[in-house]
Every structure is written in C-alpha cells, then in structure tokens.
C-alpha cells in the first residue's frame, strides 16, 4: 500500500473499531438510516430494500457484498430472504466483527479488491455500496464480477461522485460506467441525488441529536466528522447537485 492507501486503511480500521463499541453511533444509524448497518456510506434502509427484488426465492441462493464492512447489511438481507451470504472487505476489524455476528450460511473474508477470488457462476446477486471506487483497475474488476455472477445474476451498485470520486457530467461518464461500456456490458442507472440530499439532512439531524452521547463516550471526533461529511446540505439543492451525484447501477448477466 502507498501512503494515501495506508491512511484510508487505518481510517477504516478505526471506524470499525468505533462501530463495534459505540452505542451513540448505533443510535445515530437507526435515526439517520432507519436501520443500523454501521453505515460509512449513504445506504438507508429504503435503498437496501430495493435490493430485495433482485434476490431469487429458494434455499440455494448466494449473495456477495463487496466492501461488506461488518456484514450487517448482508445480515439484514439474509434475515429477509434466507440467502447464503458472502462478503469481503480489507478491514480486519470489520471482518472479525462480521465473523462473530453471522455464523449461519455465512462466509466472510478479509482481503482487498484484486486479491480475493470466487468460483465462476457462484452468485445470484452481487452488491457493492460505496466501495467500487477502490478498485485499482475498474475494467478488470467488472469483468471479474461478471465471471462470479450466475447466468441471469444481477450486480447492484451504490455509487457516489463528489467525495472519493471527482464529479463528472452524468451517469454515463463515471469511472464505473465507462469501464462497463468499454467491456461491452449493458447497464441501467438511476440518479438518486435528490433523495441523497434528503438523507444527508437526516444524517446531520441525527448526529446533532446524539452529540451528547458521542461526547459522553469520548467519541466527539466521530461526531465532528459526521458534521463535516454533511456540510453539503447547508447549500440549496441546486448548488449541492452541481458538486455531488449519487447513482444506483444495475447490471444483468
Ligand atoms: C464507504 S465504506 C462502505 C461500507 C459499506 N458497504 C456501507 O455501505 O456502509 C467502503 C468499504 O470498503 C472497504 N474497502 C476500501 N478499500 C477496499 C479495498 N481496496 N478492498 C476491499 N475493501 C475495501 C472499507 O473497509 C469499507 O468497509
């Protein structure tokens, strides 16, 4: 890892250490997102419920989460559908927690994008919320994901621009969209920037509501970070949307 990658890695390790202990963060997630998935992203329960329609019925269903964190999103999807769950993430703290929380029909692995592999045609559904940005070679990674999917399988991606990724002009010009197009892979995309603006408002309100809980735990720095991450909503929506965009991509094999 180079220095900036190491900095990111250490931040995620700290983040998942905090989420494993903090009641304030749990309460914050419930109020901001409607469910506590220890979100470091922008996936509220409505976004995650959209995934349910892509999970087939039956006992032999396998779903993978790329950048699964501590596995709580997968745990929720398993609770709703009974699917076998698989996840990988490079954070050791996150994967240790996932392994402790979910033991039935669950397979969690620690490793980075590019290091981890699965058998061909294994998954009915692959999800990746706010993690595709970290692929060192996006074209290679989307081809690998397509290999992992069963025939008729679906890839569901939550993808944001304006923070980790620079803002481009539209849904067809993101790094992910360009990689898919270059590989000849068709996709559908939905622009959910407007609902993300509303979600950021809820995140900010929830953070302020639990400020004292964060402070009492000695986690004031995480509260400060939440305020920083949600500063965008202090602008009117039109200005916000010039700097930030959020999309859901659906790819069918
Ligand atoms: C923005 S968080 C999103 C986490 C979760 N999917 C969510 O929506 O809350 C990005 C996740 O990707 C993981 N990650 C970052 N770079 C990675 C890489 N190169 N390989 C695997 N996981 C990575 C982080 O540890 C973190 O869990």
Short mmCIF file of N, CA and C and ligand atoms in Angstrom, two decimals, residues 12 16 37-43 65-69 73 88-91 94 111-113 128-131 133-136, ligand 1:
data_model
loop_
_atom_site.label_atom_id
_atom_site.label_comp_id
_atom_site.label_asym_id
_atom_site.label_seq_id
_atom_site.Cartn_x
_atom_site.Cartn_y
_atom_site.Cartn_z
N UNK A 12 -10.37 3.23 8.12
CA UNK A 12 -11.43 2.21 8.18
C UNK A 12 -11.25 1.30 9.40
N UNK A 16 -14.24 0.89 12.11
CA UNK A 16 -14.92 -0.35 12.50
C UNK A 16 -14.62 -0.73 13.95
N UNK A 37 -26.69 -0.44 10.05
CA UNK A 37 -25.77 -1.32 9.32
C UNK A 37 -24.34 -0.82 9.52
N UNK A 38 -24.10 -0.02 10.55
CA UNK A 38 -22.80 0.65 10.75
C UNK A 38 -22.35 1.33 9.46
N UNK A 39 -23.29 2.06 8.85
CA UNK A 39 -23.00 2.65 7.54
C UNK A 39 -21.87 3.67 7.60
N UNK A 40 -20.92 3.51 6.68
CA UNK A 40 -19.98 4.58 6.44
C UNK A 40 -20.32 5.22 5.10
N UNK A 41 -21.46 4.85 4.59
CA UNK A 41 -21.83 5.33 3.27
C UNK A 41 -23.15 6.07 3.34
N UNK A 42 -23.98 5.80 2.34
CA UNK A 42 -25.20 6.58 2.16
C UNK A 42 -26.39 5.66 1.91
N UNK A 43 -26.31 4.43 2.46
CA UNK A 43 -27.35 3.46 2.16
C UNK A 43 -28.34 3.38 3.31
N UNK A 65 -21.39 -9.39 -0.94
CA UNK A 65 -21.26 -7.94 -0.74
C UNK A 65 -19.77 -7.58 -0.83
N UNK A 66 -19.44 -6.75 -1.80
CA UNK A 66 -18.06 -6.27 -1.97
C UNK A 66 -17.90 -5.01 -1.12
N UNK A 67 -16.97 -5.04 -0.15
CA UNK A 67 -16.85 -3.93 0.80
C UNK A 67 -17.94 -4.05 1.84
N UNK A 68 -18.04 -5.26 2.42
CA UNK A 68 -19.20 -5.61 3.27
C UNK A 68 -19.12 -5.00 4.67
N UNK A 69 -17.98 -4.35 5.02
CA UNK A 69 -17.85 -3.83 6.38
C UNK A 69 -18.07 -4.94 7.38
N UNK A 73 -25.36 -5.32 6.70
CA UNK A 73 -26.28 -5.19 5.56
C UNK A 73 -26.64 -6.57 5.02
N UNK A 88 -16.63 -9.68 1.45
CA UNK A 88 -15.22 -9.42 1.70
C UNK A 88 -14.97 -7.94 1.87
N UNK A 89 -13.94 -7.65 2.63
CA UNK A 89 -13.57 -6.27 2.95
C UNK A 89 -12.11 -6.32 3.39
N UNK A 90 -11.36 -5.26 3.12
CA UNK A 90 -9.95 -5.33 3.54
C UNK A 90 -9.75 -4.99 5.01
N UNK A 91 -10.81 -4.51 5.70
CA UNK A 91 -10.64 -4.14 7.12
C UNK A 91 -10.70 -5.38 8.02
N UNK A 94 -13.44 -5.03 10.70
CA UNK A 94 -14.79 -5.25 10.16
C UNK A 94 -15.05 -6.74 9.99
N UNK A 111 -9.75 -9.19 2.75
CA UNK A 111 -8.86 -9.07 1.60
C UNK A 111 -9.29 -7.90 0.75
N UNK A 112 -8.35 -7.46 -0.08
CA UNK A 112 -8.60 -6.28 -0.92
C UNK A 112 -9.14 -6.70 -2.28
N UNK A 113 -9.80 -5.76 -2.93
CA UNK A 113 -10.24 -5.96 -4.32
C UNK A 113 -8.98 -6.30 -5.13
N UNK A 128 -22.57 -3.91 -4.07
CA UNK A 128 -21.40 -3.15 -3.61
C UNK A 128 -21.83 -1.71 -3.37
N UNK A 129 -21.93 -1.34 -2.10
CA UNK A 129 -22.38 0.00 -1.76
C UNK A 129 -21.15 0.85 -1.37
N UNK A 130 -20.92 1.88 -2.16
CA UNK A 130 -19.84 2.85 -1.85
C UNK A 130 -18.48 2.19 -1.69
N UNK A 131 -18.16 1.25 -2.55
CA UNK A 131 -16.85 0.60 -2.46
C UNK A 131 -16.16 0.43 -3.81
N UNK A 133 -15.25 2.39 -5.87
CA UNK A 133 -14.21 3.42 -6.09
C UNK A 133 -12.81 2.90 -5.85
N UNK A 134 -12.71 1.89 -5.00
CA UNK A 134 -11.38 1.46 -4.56
C UNK A 134 -10.76 0.39 -5.46
N UNK A 135 -11.44 0.06 -6.57
CA UNK A 135 -10.87 -0.93 -7.50
C UNK A 135 -9.65 -0.33 -8.17
N UNK A 136 -8.50 -0.97 -8.07
CA UNK A 136 -7.31 -0.40 -8.71
C UNK A 136 -7.41 -0.42 -10.24
C1 LIG B 1 -17.50 3.76 2.21
S1 LIG B 1 -17.30 2.20 3.02
C2 LIG B 1 -18.83 1.40 2.62
C3 LIG B 1 -19.11 0.27 3.55
C4 LIG B 1 -20.48 -0.36 3.38
N1 LIG B 1 -20.59 -1.04 2.11
C5 LIG B 1 -21.56 0.69 3.54
O1 LIG B 1 -22.27 0.98 2.57
O2 LIG B 1 -21.71 1.24 4.64
C6 LIG B 1 -16.12 1.39 1.99
C7 LIG B 1 -15.78 -0.02 2.45
O3 LIG B 1 -14.84 -0.60 1.55
C8 LIG B 1 -13.76 -1.16 2.25
N2 LIG B 1 -12.61 -1.03 1.35
C9 LIG B 1 -11.95 0.09 0.99
N3 LIG B 1 -10.99 -0.17 0.10
C10 LIG B 1 -11.05 -1.51 -0.13
C11 LIG B 1 -10.33 -2.38 -0.97
N4 LIG B 1 -9.34 -1.93 -1.74
N5 LIG B 1 -10.64 -3.70 -0.98
C12 LIG B 1 -11.65 -4.16 -0.17
N6 LIG B 1 -12.37 -3.38 0.66
C13 LIG B 1 -12.09 -2.06 0.67
C14 LIG B 1 -13.67 -0.37 3.56
O4 LIG B 1 -13.06 -1.09 4.60
C15 LIG B 1 -15.15 -0.09 3.83
O5 LIG B 1 -15.76 -1.13 4.55
#
